[in-house]
CSV table of C-alpha atoms and ligand atoms in Angstrom, one decimal:
chain,number,residue,atom,x,y,z
A,1,UNK,CA,53.4,-39.4,29.7
A,2,UNK,CA,54.9,-42.8,28.0
A,3,UNK,CA,56.3,-45.3,30.7
A,4,UNK,CA,60.2,-45.7,30.7
A,5,UNK,CA,62.0,-48.8,29.6
A,6,UNK,CA,62.5,-51.3,31.7
A,7,UNK,CA,64.0,-55.3,31.5
A,8,UNK,CA,62.0,-57.6,29.9
A,9,UNK,CA,63.1,-59.7,32.9
A,10,UNK,CA,63.2,-60.2,37.1
A,11,UNK,CA,66.2,-60.7,39.2
A,12,UNK,CA,65.8,-64.7,40.4
A,13,UNK,CA,69.6,-65.0,42.0
A,14,UNK,CA,72.1,-62.5,43.1
A,15,UNK,CA,75.9,-62.6,43.4
A,16,UNK,CA,78.0,-60.8,46.3
A,17,UNK,CA,80.7,-58.4,44.3
A,18,UNK,CA,83.2,-57.4,47.0
A,19,UNK,CA,84.6,-53.6,47.1
A,20,UNK,CA,88.7,-52.9,47.7
A,21,UNK,CA,90.5,-49.6,48.7
A,22,UNK,CA,93.0,-47.6,46.7
A,23,UNK,CA,95.8,-49.5,48.1
A,24,UNK,CA,94.9,-53.1,47.8
A,25,UNK,CA,94.5,-52.1,43.7
A,26,UNK,CA,97.4,-50.3,43.6
A,27,UNK,CA,99.5,-53.5,45.5
A,28,UNK,CA,97.1,-56.2,43.3
A,29,UNK,CA,98.1,-54.4,40.0
A,30,UNK,CA,101.8,-54.6,40.5
A,31,UNK,CA,101.7,-58.2,41.2
A,32,UNK,CA,99.5,-58.5,38.0
A,33,UNK,CA,102.2,-56.9,36.3
A,34,UNK,CA,99.6,-54.4,35.0
A,35,UNK,CA,98.4,-56.3,33.2
A,36,UNK,CA,94.5,-56.8,33.4
A,37,UNK,CA,93.8,-60.4,32.6
A,38,UNK,CA,96.0,-61.4,35.3
A,39,UNK,CA,93.7,-60.2,38.1
A,40,UNK,CA,91.8,-62.2,40.3
A,41,UNK,CA,88.2,-61.9,40.1
A,42,UNK,CA,88.0,-61.1,43.7
A,43,UNK,CA,89.8,-57.7,43.0
A,44,UNK,CA,87.6,-56.8,40.9
A,45,UNK,CA,84.8,-54.7,41.5
A,46,UNK,CA,82.7,-53.8,37.9
A,47,UNK,CA,84.3,-56.8,35.9
A,48,UNK,CA,84.1,-55.2,31.5
A,49,UNK,CA,86.8,-57.1,30.5
A,50,UNK,CA,84.6,-59.2,28.2
A,51,UNK,CA,81.3,-60.1,27.6
A,52,UNK,CA,82.5,-63.6,26.5
A,53,UNK,CA,80.7,-66.3,28.7
A,54,UNK,CA,80.2,-63.8,31.4
A,55,UNK,CA,76.3,-63.9,31.2
A,56,UNK,CA,73.7,-64.7,33.4
A,57,UNK,CA,71.7,-67.7,32.4
A,58,UNK,CA,68.3,-67.7,32.4
A,59,UNK,CA,65.7,-69.8,34.8
A,60,UNK,CA,65.1,-71.9,31.5
A,61,UNK,CA,68.5,-72.5,30.5
A,62,UNK,CA,69.3,-73.6,33.8
A,63,UNK,CA,66.4,-76.5,33.7
A,64,UNK,CA,67.3,-77.2,30.5
A,65,UNK,CA,70.9,-78.1,31.8
A,66,UNK,CA,69.3,-80.4,34.0
A,67,UNK,CA,67.9,-82.2,31.3
A,68,UNK,CA,70.9,-82.9,29.2
A,69,UNK,CA,71.6,-86.1,27.5
A,70,UNK,CA,75.8,-87.2,28.2
A,71,UNK,CA,75.3,-89.4,26.1
A,72,UNK,CA,78.8,-90.1,24.0
A,73,UNK,CA,77.0,-90.5,21.3
A,74,UNK,CA,73.6,-89.3,19.0
A,75,UNK,CA,72.6,-87.3,22.4
A,76,UNK,CA,69.3,-86.0,22.4
A,77,UNK,CA,70.8,-82.6,23.5
A,78,UNK,CA,72.6,-82.9,20.0
A,79,UNK,CA,69.8,-83.4,17.7
A,80,UNK,CA,67.6,-80.7,20.0
A,81,UNK,CA,70.7,-78.0,19.1
A,82,UNK,CA,71.0,-79.5,15.9
A,83,UNK,CA,67.1,-78.5,15.5
A,84,UNK,CA,67.4,-75.2,16.7
A,85,UNK,CA,70.4,-73.8,15.0
A,86,UNK,CA,69.1,-74.6,11.9
A,87,UNK,CA,65.9,-72.7,12.4
A,88,UNK,CA,67.9,-69.9,13.4
A,89,UNK,CA,70.9,-70.0,11.0
A,90,UNK,CA,69.5,-72.3,8.0
A,91,UNK,CA,72.9,-74.1,7.9
A,92,UNK,CA,72.2,-78.0,7.1
A,93,UNK,CA,75.2,-79.6,9.3
A,94,UNK,CA,76.5,-78.4,12.2
A,95,UNK,CA,79.9,-79.0,14.8
A,96,UNK,CA,79.8,-78.3,18.5
A,97,UNK,CA,82.7,-77.7,19.2
A,98,UNK,CA,84.3,-75.9,23.2
A,99,UNK,CA,84.2,-72.8,22.1
A,100,UNK,CA,84.5,-70.1,19.0
A,101,UNK,CA,88.4,-70.6,18.3
A,102,UNK,CA,88.2,-74.2,18.5
A,103,UNK,CA,85.6,-73.4,15.9
A,104,UNK,CA,88.6,-71.5,13.9
A,105,UNK,CA,91.0,-74.1,15.1
A,106,UNK,CA,88.7,-76.8,13.2
A,107,UNK,CA,87.2,-75.1,10.1
A,108,UNK,CA,90.9,-72.8,9.4
A,109,UNK,CA,92.6,-76.5,9.6
A,110,UNK,CA,90.3,-77.5,7.0
A,111,UNK,CA,90.8,-74.5,4.1
A,112,UNK,CA,93.4,-72.9,5.4
A,113,UNK,CA,97.4,-73.4,4.2
A,114,UNK,CA,100.3,-71.5,4.4
A,115,UNK,CA,100.4,-68.4,2.1
A,116,UNK,CA,96.7,-68.0,1.8
A,117,UNK,CA,94.9,-64.7,1.9
A,118,UNK,CA,92.2,-64.3,3.8
A,119,UNK,CA,90.3,-61.0,3.8
A,120,UNK,CA,87.7,-59.1,6.2
A,121,UNK,CA,86.7,-56.6,7.8
A,122,UNK,CA,89.0,-56.6,11.0
A,123,UNK,CA,89.0,-60.0,11.8
A,124,UNK,CA,89.1,-60.9,15.6
A,125,UNK,CA,92.3,-61.6,17.5
A,126,UNK,CA,92.0,-65.3,17.6
A,127,UNK,CA,90.8,-65.5,14.2
A,128,UNK,CA,93.7,-63.5,13.4
A,129,UNK,CA,95.8,-65.8,15.4
A,130,UNK,CA,94.9,-69.1,13.6
A,131,UNK,CA,95.5,-67.8,10.5
A,132,UNK,CA,98.7,-66.5,11.2
A,133,UNK,CA,99.8,-69.6,13.2
A,134,UNK,CA,99.1,-71.0,9.8
A,135,UNK,CA,101.6,-68.9,8.0
A,136,UNK,CA,98.3,-67.3,6.4
A,137,UNK,CA,97.7,-63.6,5.9
A,138,UNK,CA,94.9,-61.1,7.3
A,139,UNK,CA,94.0,-58.5,4.7
A,140,UNK,CA,91.8,-55.7,6.5
A,141,UNK,CA,89.5,-54.4,4.0
A,142,UNK,CA,87.0,-52.9,6.5
A,143,UNK,CA,85.4,-49.5,5.4
A,144,UNK,CA,87.7,-46.1,6.3
A,145,UNK,CA,85.0,-44.6,8.4
A,146,UNK,CA,85.4,-47.1,10.9
A,147,UNK,CA,89.3,-46.2,12.5
A,148,UNK,CA,87.5,-42.6,13.1
A,149,UNK,CA,85.9,-42.6,15.9
A,150,UNK,CA,84.3,-39.1,15.6
A,151,UNK,CA,82.3,-39.7,12.5
A,152,UNK,CA,78.9,-41.7,12.5
A,153,UNK,CA,78.8,-44.2,10.1
A,154,UNK,CA,75.5,-46.8,11.0
A,155,UNK,CA,77.4,-49.7,10.1
A,156,UNK,CA,80.8,-49.0,11.0
A,157,UNK,CA,81.2,-52.9,10.5
A,158,UNK,CA,80.3,-52.9,6.8
A,159,UNK,CA,83.8,-53.9,3.9
A,160,UNK,CA,84.6,-51.7,1.2
A,161,UNK,CA,83.2,-53.6,-2.0
A,162,UNK,CA,86.5,-51.7,-4.0
A,163,UNK,CA,89.1,-52.6,-0.8
A,164,UNK,CA,87.5,-56.5,-1.1
A,165,UNK,CA,87.3,-56.6,-4.8
A,166,UNK,CA,91.0,-55.7,-5.3
A,167,UNK,CA,92.2,-58.4,-3.4
A,168,UNK,CA,90.2,-60.8,-5.0
A,169,UNK,CA,91.4,-59.9,-8.2
A,170,UNK,CA,95.2,-59.7,-7.4
A,171,UNK,CA,95.3,-62.9,-6.0
A,172,UNK,CA,94.6,-66.3,-8.0
A,173,UNK,CA,91.1,-68.0,-6.3
A,174,UNK,CA,92.7,-71.4,-5.0
A,175,UNK,CA,94.7,-68.4,-2.4
A,176,UNK,CA,92.2,-67.5,-0.9
A,177,UNK,CA,90.2,-70.5,0.7
A,178,UNK,CA,87.3,-68.4,2.4
A,179,UNK,CA,86.2,-64.6,3.7
A,180,UNK,CA,85.2,-63.7,7.3
A,181,UNK,CA,82.9,-61.4,8.0
A,182,UNK,CA,82.8,-61.2,11.4
A,183,UNK,CA,79.0,-59.6,12.7
A,184,UNK,CA,79.2,-57.7,14.4
A,185,UNK,CA,83.2,-56.4,14.3
A,186,UNK,CA,84.5,-56.3,17.2
A,187,UNK,CA,88.3,-54.8,17.2
A,188,UNK,CA,86.3,-52.0,14.8
A,189,UNK,CA,84.4,-51.6,18.0
A,190,UNK,CA,81.2,-54.0,18.1
A,191,UNK,CA,80.2,-52.3,14.8
A,192,UNK,CA,77.7,-54.5,12.7
A,193,UNK,CA,77.6,-55.0,9.3
A,194,UNK,CA,74.4,-54.2,6.9
A,195,UNK,CA,72.3,-56.6,5.0
A,196,UNK,CA,73.2,-54.3,2.2
A,197,UNK,CA,77.0,-55.0,2.6
A,198,UNK,CA,76.6,-58.7,3.5
A,199,UNK,CA,75.0,-59.0,0.0
A,200,UNK,CA,77.5,-57.0,-2.0
A,201,UNK,CA,79.9,-59.3,-0.4
A,202,UNK,CA,78.3,-62.3,-1.7
A,203,UNK,CA,77.8,-60.8,-4.6
A,204,UNK,CA,81.3,-60.8,-5.4
A,205,UNK,CA,82.5,-63.8,-3.9
A,206,UNK,CA,80.1,-65.2,-5.7
A,207,UNK,CA,82.0,-63.2,-9.1
A,208,UNK,CA,85.4,-64.5,-7.9
A,209,UNK,CA,84.3,-68.1,-6.7
A,210,UNK,CA,85.5,-67.9,-3.0
A,211,UNK,CA,83.5,-69.2,-0.4
A,212,UNK,CA,82.0,-66.5,2.5
A,213,UNK,CA,82.3,-67.4,6.4
A,214,UNK,CA,80.7,-65.7,9.0
A,215,UNK,CA,82.3,-64.7,12.5
A,216,UNK,CA,79.3,-65.0,13.8
A,217,UNK,CA,79.5,-64.3,17.9
A,218,UNK,CA,77.2,-61.4,17.6
A,219,UNK,CA,74.7,-62.0,14.8
A,220,UNK,CA,72.2,-61.1,16.8
A,221,UNK,CA,73.0,-57.9,17.8
A,222,UNK,CA,73.9,-57.4,14.5
A,223,UNK,CA,70.4,-58.0,13.6
A,224,UNK,CA,69.2,-55.8,16.0
A,225,UNK,CA,71.1,-53.6,14.3
A,226,UNK,CA,70.2,-53.6,10.5
A,227,UNK,CA,66.3,-53.7,12.4
A,228,UNK,CA,66.9,-50.5,13.6
A,229,UNK,CA,69.5,-48.6,11.0
A,230,UNK,CA,68.6,-50.7,7.6
A,231,UNK,CA,64.8,-48.9,6.4
A,232,UNK,CA,63.4,-52.0,4.8
A,233,UNK,CA,64.2,-54.4,8.0
A,234,UNK,CA,62.2,-52.7,10.1
A,235,UNK,CA,59.4,-54.6,10.4
A,236,UNK,CA,61.1,-58.1,10.1
A,237,UNK,CA,61.5,-60.1,13.3
A,238,UNK,CA,65.0,-60.8,14.5
A,239,UNK,CA,64.7,-64.0,13.6
A,240,UNK,CA,63.9,-63.3,10.1
A,241,UNK,CA,66.8,-60.8,9.6
A,242,UNK,CA,68.8,-63.5,10.8
A,243,UNK,CA,68.2,-65.9,8.4
A,244,UNK,CA,68.7,-64.1,5.3
A,245,UNK,CA,72.0,-62.8,6.8
A,246,UNK,CA,73.2,-66.4,7.0
A,247,UNK,CA,71.5,-66.8,3.1
A,248,UNK,CA,74.2,-65.0,2.2
A,249,UNK,CA,77.6,-67.4,3.6
A,250,UNK,CA,78.2,-71.0,2.8
A,251,UNK,CA,79.6,-71.2,6.7
A,252,UNK,CA,79.1,-69.3,10.0
A,253,UNK,CA,82.0,-70.1,13.2
A,254,UNK,CA,80.0,-69.4,16.4
A,255,UNK,CA,81.4,-68.4,19.7
A,256,UNK,CA,78.6,-69.3,21.5
A,257,UNK,CA,79.1,-67.0,25.3
A,258,UNK,CA,78.8,-64.2,23.5
A,259,UNK,CA,75.0,-63.9,21.9
A,260,UNK,CA,73.7,-67.0,22.9
A,261,UNK,CA,74.4,-66.7,27.0
A,262,UNK,CA,76.1,-69.7,27.8
A,263,UNK,CA,78.9,-70.0,29.4
A,264,UNK,CA,81.3,-71.9,27.2
A,265,UNK,CA,80.7,-73.3,23.9
A,266,UNK,CA,80.8,-73.2,20.1
A,267,UNK,CA,80.4,-74.5,16.5
A,268,UNK,CA,80.5,-74.6,13.0
A,269,UNK,CA,77.7,-74.3,11.0
A,270,UNK,CA,77.8,-75.3,6.4
A,271,UNK,CA,75.9,-75.6,3.8
A,272,UNK,CA,78.2,-77.7,2.2
A,273,UNK,CA,78.3,-81.9,3.1
A,274,UNK,CA,81.5,-82.7,1.5
A,275,UNK,CA,83.5,-79.9,3.6
A,276,UNK,CA,81.2,-81.1,7.0
A,277,UNK,CA,83.0,-84.7,6.4
A,278,UNK,CA,86.4,-82.7,5.8
A,279,UNK,CA,86.0,-80.6,8.9
A,280,UNK,CA,84.3,-83.6,10.8
A,281,UNK,CA,87.9,-85.0,10.8
A,282,UNK,CA,89.2,-82.5,12.7
A,283,UNK,CA,86.9,-81.9,14.7
A,284,UNK,CA,87.2,-85.5,16.2
A,285,UNK,CA,90.7,-84.9,16.6
A,286,UNK,CA,90.4,-81.8,18.6
A,287,UNK,CA,87.4,-81.5,20.5
A,288,UNK,CA,85.6,-84.7,19.9
A,289,UNK,CA,83.0,-86.8,18.6
A,290,UNK,CA,80.3,-85.0,16.2
A,291,UNK,CA,77.8,-85.3,18.4
A,292,UNK,CA,79.2,-83.9,21.4
A,293,UNK,CA,82.7,-82.1,20.7
A,294,UNK,CA,83.7,-80.6,23.7
A,295,UNK,CA,80.6,-80.5,25.5
A,296,UNK,CA,78.7,-82.0,27.1
A,297,UNK,CA,74.9,-82.5,26.6
A,298,UNK,CA,73.4,-80.1,29.6
A,299,UNK,CA,75.8,-77.7,28.1
A,300,UNK,CA,74.1,-78.5,24.3
A,301,UNK,CA,70.9,-77.9,26.2
A,302,UNK,CA,71.6,-74.7,27.7
A,303,UNK,CA,72.7,-73.3,24.5
A,304,UNK,CA,70.1,-74.2,22.5
A,305,UNK,CA,67.7,-72.5,24.7
A,306,UNK,CA,70.4,-69.5,24.9
A,307,UNK,CA,70.0,-69.0,20.9
A,308,UNK,CA,66.4,-68.3,21.5
A,309,UNK,CA,66.9,-66.5,24.4
A,310,UNK,CA,69.5,-64.0,22.7
A,311,UNK,CA,67.8,-63.9,19.4
A,312,UNK,CA,64.5,-62.0,20.8
A,313,UNK,CA,63.6,-58.5,20.0
A,314,UNK,CA,62.7,-57.5,24.0
A,315,UNK,CA,66.0,-58.9,25.4
A,316,UNK,CA,68.5,-57.8,23.1
A,317,UNK,CA,66.6,-54.1,22.6
A,318,UNK,CA,67.5,-53.8,26.6
A,319,UNK,CA,70.5,-54.9,26.2
A,320,UNK,CA,72.0,-53.0,23.7
A,321,UNK,CA,69.9,-49.8,25.6
A,322,UNK,CA,72.1,-50.3,28.3
A,323,UNK,CA,75.5,-50.0,26.7
A,324,UNK,CA,73.7,-47.3,25.0
A,325,UNK,CA,73.0,-45.8,28.2
A,326,UNK,CA,76.8,-46.2,29.5
A,327,UNK,CA,77.6,-44.3,26.4
A,328,UNK,CA,75.6,-41.5,26.7
A,329,UNK,CA,76.6,-40.9,30.2
A,330,UNK,CA,80.0,-40.9,29.2
A,331,UNK,CA,79.4,-38.7,26.0
A,332,UNK,CA,77.7,-36.2,28.6
A,333,UNK,CA,81.0,-35.9,30.4
A,334,UNK,CA,82.8,-34.9,27.5
A,335,UNK,CA,84.9,-38.6,27.3
A,336,UNK,CA,86.1,-39.5,23.7
A,337,UNK,CA,84.1,-42.9,23.3
A,338,UNK,CA,83.8,-44.2,20.0
A,339,UNK,CA,80.3,-43.3,17.8
A,340,UNK,CA,77.9,-44.9,17.0
A,341,UNK,CA,78.0,-47.2,20.1
A,342,UNK,CA,78.8,-50.6,19.9
A,343,UNK,CA,76.1,-53.5,20.6
A,344,UNK,CA,78.1,-55.0,23.6
A,345,UNK,CA,80.4,-52.2,24.7
A,346,UNK,CA,81.6,-49.1,24.5
A,347,UNK,CA,85.2,-48.3,23.1
A,348,UNK,CA,86.7,-45.3,24.9
A,349,UNK,CA,89.6,-43.4,22.3
A,350,UNK,CA,92.5,-43.5,24.3
A,351,UNK,CA,94.6,-41.3,21.9
A,352,UNK,CA,92.0,-38.7,22.2
A,353,UNK,CA,91.4,-38.9,26.5
A,354,UNK,CA,95.6,-38.6,26.5
A,355,UNK,CA,96.7,-37.0,23.4
A,356,UNK,CA,100.1,-36.8,25.3
A,357,UNK,CA,101.5,-40.5,26.3
A,358,UNK,CA,102.7,-41.6,22.7
A,359,UNK,CA,101.7,-44.6,20.8
A,360,UNK,CA,105.1,-46.7,21.6
A,361,UNK,CA,104.0,-45.6,25.9
A,362,UNK,CA,100.3,-47.8,25.3
A,363,UNK,CA,98.1,-45.2,25.8
A,364,UNK,CA,94.8,-47.8,26.3
A,365,UNK,CA,96.5,-50.2,28.6
A,366,UNK,CA,97.9,-47.3,30.3
A,367,UNK,CA,93.9,-45.7,31.1
A,368,UNK,CA,92.6,-49.0,31.8
A,369,UNK,CA,95.1,-49.4,34.6
A,370,UNK,CA,94.4,-46.3,35.8
A,371,UNK,CA,90.4,-46.8,35.5
A,372,UNK,CA,91.4,-50.9,37.5
A,373,UNK,CA,92.9,-48.1,40.0
A,374,UNK,CA,91.1,-45.6,40.5
A,375,UNK,CA,87.3,-47.8,41.2
A,376,UNK,CA,88.7,-51.6,40.7
A,377,UNK,CA,87.0,-51.8,37.0
A,378,UNK,CA,88.2,-54.1,35.0
A,379,UNK,CA,88.4,-53.2,31.2
A,380,UNK,CA,90.5,-54.5,28.8
A,381,UNK,CA,93.3,-52.9,25.9
A,382,UNK,CA,91.7,-53.2,22.2
A,383,UNK,CA,95.3,-51.4,20.8
A,384,UNK,CA,98.9,-51.7,19.8
A,385,UNK,CA,99.6,-54.7,22.7
A,386,UNK,CA,96.8,-56.7,21.6
A,387,UNK,CA,97.7,-55.6,17.8
A,388,UNK,CA,101.0,-57.7,18.5
A,389,UNK,CA,104.3,-57.8,16.1
A,390,UNK,CA,104.1,-58.2,12.6
A,391,UNK,CA,104.6,-61.7,12.1
A,392,UNK,CA,107.6,-61.1,9.3
A,393,UNK,CA,109.3,-57.7,10.4
A,394,UNK,CA,108.5,-58.6,14.4
A,395,UNK,CA,108.2,-54.8,14.3
A,396,UNK,CA,104.7,-53.4,16.5
A,397,UNK,CA,101.7,-52.9,15.2
A,398,UNK,CA,100.2,-49.5,15.8
A,399,UNK,CA,97.0,-50.1,14.9
A,400,UNK,CA,94.6,-47.0,13.4
A,401,UNK,CA,92.9,-46.9,17.5
A,402,UNK,CA,93.5,-47.5,20.5
A,403,UNK,CA,90.6,-48.0,22.4
A,404,UNK,CA,89.8,-48.8,25.8
A,405,UNK,CA,86.7,-51.8,25.9
A,406,UNK,CA,84.3,-52.0,28.0
A,407,UNK,CA,82.1,-54.3,27.3
A,408,UNK,CA,79.1,-55.0,29.3
A,409,UNK,CA,78.2,-59.1,30.6
A,410,UNK,CA,74.6,-59.7,29.6
A,411,UNK,CA,71.6,-59.4,32.1
A,412,UNK,CA,74.5,-58.9,34.8
A,413,UNK,CA,74.5,-55.4,35.4
A,414,UNK,CA,72.2,-52.8,36.7
A,415,UNK,CA,72.2,-48.8,35.4
A,416,UNK,CA,73.7,-48.2,38.9
A,417,UNK,CA,76.7,-49.9,38.3
A,418,UNK,CA,77.3,-48.6,35.0
A,419,UNK,CA,76.5,-45.0,36.5
A,420,UNK,CA,79.3,-46.0,38.6
A,421,UNK,CA,81.8,-46.8,36.1
A,422,UNK,CA,80.9,-43.6,34.3
A,423,UNK,CA,82.1,-41.7,37.4
A,424,UNK,CA,85.0,-43.8,37.9
A,425,UNK,CA,86.0,-42.5,34.1
A,426,UNK,CA,84.9,-39.0,34.1
A,427,UNK,CA,87.6,-38.5,37.2
A,428,UNK,CA,90.5,-40.2,35.6
A,429,UNK,CA,89.2,-38.1,32.9
A,430,UNK,CA,89.0,-35.0,34.9
A,431,UNK,CA,93.0,-35.8,36.2
A,432,UNK,CA,94.4,-36.7,33.1
A,433,UNK,CA,96.8,-34.9,32.9
A,434,UNK,CA,98.6,-36.0,36.3
A,435,UNK,CA,99.3,-39.6,34.3
A,436,UNK,CA,102.8,-38.6,32.5
A,437,UNK,CA,103.8,-41.7,31.2
A,438,UNK,CA,102.9,-44.4,29.6
A,439,UNK,CA,103.4,-48.6,30.3
A,440,UNK,CA,106.8,-50.9,28.3
A,441,UNK,CA,106.5,-54.3,28.1
A,442,UNK,CA,108.7,-56.6,30.0
A,443,UNK,CA,108.0,-60.0,29.0
A,444,UNK,CA,105.5,-61.0,25.7
A,445,UNK,CA,104.1,-63.8,23.9
A,446,UNK,CA,105.0,-65.4,20.5
A,447,UNK,CA,101.4,-64.7,19.2
A,448,UNK,CA,98.2,-63.6,21.0
A,449,UNK,CA,101.1,-61.6,23.3
A,450,UNK,CA,98.0,-59.6,25.2
A,451,UNK,CA,96.7,-62.4,27.1
A,452,UNK,CA,99.7,-63.1,29.4
A,453,UNK,CA,102.0,-59.7,28.3
A,454,UNK,CA,103.8,-58.1,31.7
A,455,UNK,CA,104.4,-54.7,31.7
A,456,UNK,CA,106.6,-51.8,33.7
A,457,UNK,CA,105.1,-48.3,33.9
A,458,UNK,CA,107.6,-45.9,32.8
B,501,PLP,C1,85.0,-64.3,21.2
B,501,PLP,C2,85.2,-64.3,20.0
B,501,PLP,C3,85.8,-65.3,19.1
B,501,PLP,C4,86.8,-66.4,20.1
B,501,PLP,O1,85.7,-67.0,20.3
B,501,PLP,P1,86.1,-67.7,22.2
B,501,PLP,O2,85.0,-68.4,22.0
B,501,PLP,O3,86.4,-66.4,22.7
B,501,PLP,O4,87.2,-68.7,21.8
B,501,PLP,C5,86.3,-65.1,17.9
B,501,PLP,N1,85.8,-64.1,17.2
B,501,PLP,C6,84.8,-62.9,17.7
B,501,PLP,C7,83.8,-62.3,17.4
B,501,PLP,C8,84.9,-63.5,19.1
B,501,PLP,O5,83.9,-62.1,19.9
């Protein structure tokens, strides 16, 4: 008999989580204005809001933390991190930032001005926010298959080369400061981009003289999918694959809170020294001096170690298998989920889950609220609330998909927790006819409204 699968680590420290009653949660979610971001963490039993900064650091990361060098300039922690980033990505230049969106802010301050066009696969919400805040436009060139959760495609994060080329052909190069490829593509369901597609994007960009940047929060999970789904890469290591991926880009932004398994941090990686010089000015203004940029020395040390652990095949396998375990359990209960399963999360298709709730009543948000009330599980809506209003017309945007994201923090929960989540969702599914109406917005911010939106039940 083959040995069953097990995680390549054991648990050294535990943290108590609290159960609550349904009555408690009914009261709390009302107080939170039906926005799950407003809940206190102690009101949550299993927190699948995000896999961002919520991972468990290793004993090696904790010990690296103790050796952080807190010198304002020239910290040895900075040099250790620079060396690791060079080894893993190949980029010669890097700037530390306090998190991923800060990297976007610094890079876009350097590159983007009003009227610009930034094509890519589905842009992440903060990325799009930073583009639109500058009055530029993000153009989604993701393949059509990504918008149908029932179709199997191994690389639903791929850009459609025809859609991309049309944008590049129809606009002057001076208006397209960069193409952003998000690996894996968070907003379309944690879906990977194939190496072949990265090569295609690189070729097209070269043809039209445009820069390519990767939004790289989950580059290691992307490399895992290339290794397991793209035949000619099955014998390559994760690091070899990552190096090749980055060889097709001019630079990267990174939210280290994802695949680098730290609780805070980010960076920009660059090939071009001129761009590095320009970006350094903004880094100093917004983030801090170029050898710490919003991070403490100890955090840079933990990040350097986290990058190594996050690109280890055995770790990645256990992570992605846990996500798939939850996906399989949900599928057995006939719950409609995005397939193939994403790297960091399972996405429930709320339109197929509750076809009787119209899009104007925010079905994904409605489902996230019901799941919280049912079992104290916190998830996040990736649908019309997050899609925000069109910056020009101010009309609500209704994206192709209304998803509830169950994001799995790294090295935090066991498969017993996954079982609780699966059964809780099944219970909501079995009684979905009882959910008669959705929610409406009573208050919202002008941009990135989902974080602070206030809602009412209809
Ligand atoms: C999380 C994330 C960001 C933003 O990073 P923060 O560290 O949260 O600021 C950008 N892009 C993608 C794809 C992400 O997942």
